[in-house]
Short mmCIF file of N, CA and C in Angstrom, two decimals:
data_model
loop_
_atom_site.label_atom_id
_atom_site.label_comp_id
_atom_site.label_asym_id
_atom_site.label_seq_id
_atom_site.Cartn_x
_atom_site.Cartn_y
_atom_site.Cartn_z
N MET B 1 0.85 -1.19 0.00
CA MET B 1 0.00 0.00 0.00
C MET B 1 0.90 1.25 0.00
N ALA B 2 0.52 2.22 -0.82
CA ALA B 2 1.30 3.45 -0.93
C ALA B 2 0.98 4.36 0.25
N THR B 3 1.97 5.15 0.63
CA THR B 3 1.76 6.08 1.74
C THR B 3 1.05 7.32 1.22
N PRO B 4 0.20 7.92 2.03
CA PRO B 4 -0.49 9.14 1.60
C PRO B 4 0.48 10.30 1.42
N ASN B 5 0.20 11.10 0.43
CA ASN B 5 1.02 12.28 0.16
C ASN B 5 0.37 13.46 0.89
N TYR B 6 0.74 13.63 2.13
CA TYR B 6 0.11 14.66 2.98
C TYR B 6 0.39 16.07 2.48
N SER B 7 1.56 16.29 1.92
CA SER B 7 1.87 17.63 1.44
C SER B 7 0.97 18.00 0.26
N TYR B 8 0.65 17.02 -0.59
CA TYR B 8 -0.26 17.29 -1.71
C TYR B 8 -1.66 17.60 -1.18
N GLU B 9 -2.12 16.81 -0.22
CA GLU B 9 -3.45 17.05 0.35
C GLU B 9 -3.52 18.41 1.03
N LYS B 10 -2.46 18.76 1.74
CA LYS B 10 -2.43 20.05 2.42
C LYS B 10 -2.47 21.18 1.40
N ARG B 11 -1.71 21.03 0.32
CA ARG B 11 -1.68 22.06 -0.73
C ARG B 11 -3.06 22.22 -1.36
N GLN B 12 -3.74 21.10 -1.58
CA GLN B 12 -5.08 21.17 -2.15
C GLN B 12 -6.05 21.87 -1.20
N ARG B 13 -5.94 21.60 0.09
CA ARG B 13 -6.80 22.28 1.07
C ARG B 13 -6.51 23.78 1.09
N GLU B 14 -5.23 24.12 1.02
CA GLU B 14 -4.87 25.55 1.02
C GLU B 14 -5.40 26.24 -0.22
N LEU B 15 -5.29 25.59 -1.37
CA LEU B 15 -5.80 26.18 -2.60
C LEU B 15 -7.32 26.34 -2.54
N ALA B 16 -8.00 25.34 -1.99
CA ALA B 16 -9.45 25.42 -1.86
C ALA B 16 -9.83 26.58 -0.93
N LYS B 17 -9.07 26.74 0.15
CA LYS B 17 -9.35 27.81 1.10
C LYS B 17 -9.14 29.17 0.45
N LYS B 18 -8.06 29.31 -0.33
CA LYS B 18 -7.79 30.57 -1.03
C LYS B 18 -8.90 30.86 -2.04
N ARG B 19 -9.32 29.81 -2.77
CA ARG B 19 -10.36 29.98 -3.77
C ARG B 19 -11.65 30.44 -3.10
N LYS B 20 -11.98 29.82 -1.99
CA LYS B 20 -13.20 30.17 -1.26
C LYS B 20 -13.13 31.60 -0.74
N ALA B 21 -11.98 31.98 -0.21
CA ALA B 21 -11.81 33.33 0.30
C ALA B 21 -11.92 34.36 -0.82
N GLU B 22 -11.36 34.04 -1.98
CA GLU B 22 -11.44 34.96 -3.11
C GLU B 22 -12.87 35.09 -3.60
N GLU B 23 -13.59 33.98 -3.65
CA GLU B 23 -15.00 34.05 -4.06
C GLU B 23 -15.81 34.89 -3.07
N LYS B 24 -15.53 34.73 -1.79
CA LYS B 24 -16.23 35.52 -0.77
C LYS B 24 -15.92 37.00 -0.93
N ARG B 25 -14.65 37.30 -1.19
CA ARG B 25 -14.25 38.69 -1.38
C ARG B 25 -14.97 39.29 -2.59
N GLN B 26 -15.05 38.50 -3.68
CA GLN B 26 -15.74 38.98 -4.88
C GLN B 26 -17.22 39.19 -4.60
N ARG B 27 -17.83 38.28 -3.84
CA ARG B 27 -19.25 38.44 -3.51
C ARG B 27 -19.46 39.70 -2.69
N LYS B 28 -18.54 39.97 -1.77
CA LYS B 28 -18.67 41.19 -0.95
C LYS B 28 -18.55 42.43 -1.82
N LEU B 29 -17.57 42.43 -2.74
CA LEU B 29 -17.38 43.59 -3.60
C LEU B 29 -18.58 43.78 -4.52
N ASN B 30 -19.08 42.70 -5.08
CA ASN B 30 -20.21 42.79 -6.01
C ASN B 30 -21.52 42.96 -5.26
N GLY B 31 -21.58 42.50 -4.04
CA GLY B 31 -22.81 42.53 -3.28
C GLY B 31 -23.08 43.85 -2.61
N LYS B 32 -22.05 44.65 -2.38
CA LYS B 32 -22.26 45.91 -1.67
C LYS B 32 -23.26 46.82 -2.37
N PRO B 33 -23.18 47.04 -3.68
CA PRO B 33 -24.20 47.89 -4.31
C PRO B 33 -25.60 47.30 -4.17
N ASP B 34 -25.72 45.96 -4.25
CA ASP B 34 -27.03 45.34 -4.10
C ASP B 34 -27.53 45.47 -2.68
N GLU B 35 -26.64 45.28 -1.70
CA GLU B 35 -27.05 45.38 -0.30
C GLU B 35 -27.43 46.82 0.05
N THR B 36 -26.73 47.78 -0.50
CA THR B 36 -27.06 49.17 -0.21
C THR B 36 -28.33 49.57 -0.94
N ALA B 37 -28.61 48.94 -2.08
CA ALA B 37 -29.82 49.26 -2.83
C ALA B 37 -31.04 48.75 -2.07
N ALA B 38 -30.95 47.60 -1.46
CA ALA B 38 -32.08 47.03 -0.73
C ALA B 38 -32.49 47.94 0.44
N PRO B 39 -31.56 48.40 1.28
CA PRO B 39 -31.97 49.31 2.34
C PRO B 39 -32.44 50.66 1.81
N ASP B 40 -31.95 51.10 0.67
CA ASP B 40 -32.37 52.37 0.10
C ASP B 40 -33.84 52.33 -0.31
N GLU B 41 -34.30 51.17 -0.78
CA GLU B 41 -35.68 51.09 -1.22
C GLU B 41 -36.66 51.38 -0.07
N PRO B 42 -36.50 50.75 1.10
CA PRO B 42 -37.41 51.10 2.20
C PRO B 42 -37.24 52.55 2.65
N GLN B 43 -36.02 53.06 2.60
CA GLN B 43 -35.81 54.45 2.97
C GLN B 43 -36.50 55.36 1.97
N ALA B 44 -36.47 54.99 0.69
CA ALA B 44 -37.12 55.80 -0.32
C ALA B 44 -38.63 55.82 -0.05
N GLU B 45 -39.19 54.68 0.33
CA GLU B 45 -40.60 54.64 0.66
C GLU B 45 -40.87 55.47 1.91
N GLY B 46 -39.99 55.35 2.88
CA GLY B 46 -40.14 56.12 4.11
C GLY B 46 -40.00 57.61 3.85
N GLU B 47 -39.08 57.96 2.97
CA GLU B 47 -38.89 59.36 2.62
C GLU B 47 -40.11 59.88 1.86
N ALA B 48 -40.73 59.03 1.06
CA ALA B 48 -41.90 59.45 0.30
C ALA B 48 -43.06 59.71 1.26
N THR B 49 -43.18 58.91 2.30
CA THR B 49 -44.27 59.13 3.25
C THR B 49 -43.95 60.28 4.20
N ALA B 50 -42.68 60.48 4.49
CA ALA B 50 -42.30 61.54 5.42
C ALA B 50 -42.68 62.93 4.89
N PRO B 51 -42.38 63.27 3.63
CA PRO B 51 -42.78 64.59 3.14
C PRO B 51 -44.29 64.73 3.03
N SER B 52 -45.00 63.65 2.79
CA SER B 52 -46.45 63.77 2.68
C SER B 52 -47.08 64.03 4.05
N ASP B 53 -46.49 63.49 5.11
CA ASP B 53 -47.01 63.74 6.45
C ASP B 53 -46.94 65.23 6.82
N PRO B 54 -45.79 65.90 6.60
CA PRO B 54 -45.78 67.34 6.90
C PRO B 54 -46.70 68.13 5.97
N ALA B 55 -46.98 67.63 4.80
CA ALA B 55 -47.87 68.33 3.88
C ALA B 55 -49.30 68.31 4.39
N LYS B 56 -49.68 67.27 5.09
CA LYS B 56 -51.05 67.17 5.60
C LYS B 56 -51.38 68.29 6.62
N PRO B 57 -50.50 68.56 7.59
CA PRO B 57 -50.82 69.63 8.52
C PRO B 57 -50.86 71.01 7.85
N GLN B 58 -50.10 71.18 6.77
CA GLN B 58 -50.10 72.46 6.08
C GLN B 58 -51.38 72.69 5.34
N THR B 59 -52.06 71.63 4.93
CA THR B 59 -53.27 71.78 4.12
C THR B 59 -54.45 72.15 4.94
#
């Protein structure tokens, strides 16, 4: 029986970890505009209702 090549397995784990970290970094970079857009939508709705509320007392 052949002995396991631990250095090869370790290298593969390290490469997988780097790949995963890079994908996560890319998701964060690409996701930030989407994540900021999602909170902006409720704020936009809130902002739309906020000016209408002060308009009611003026009328």
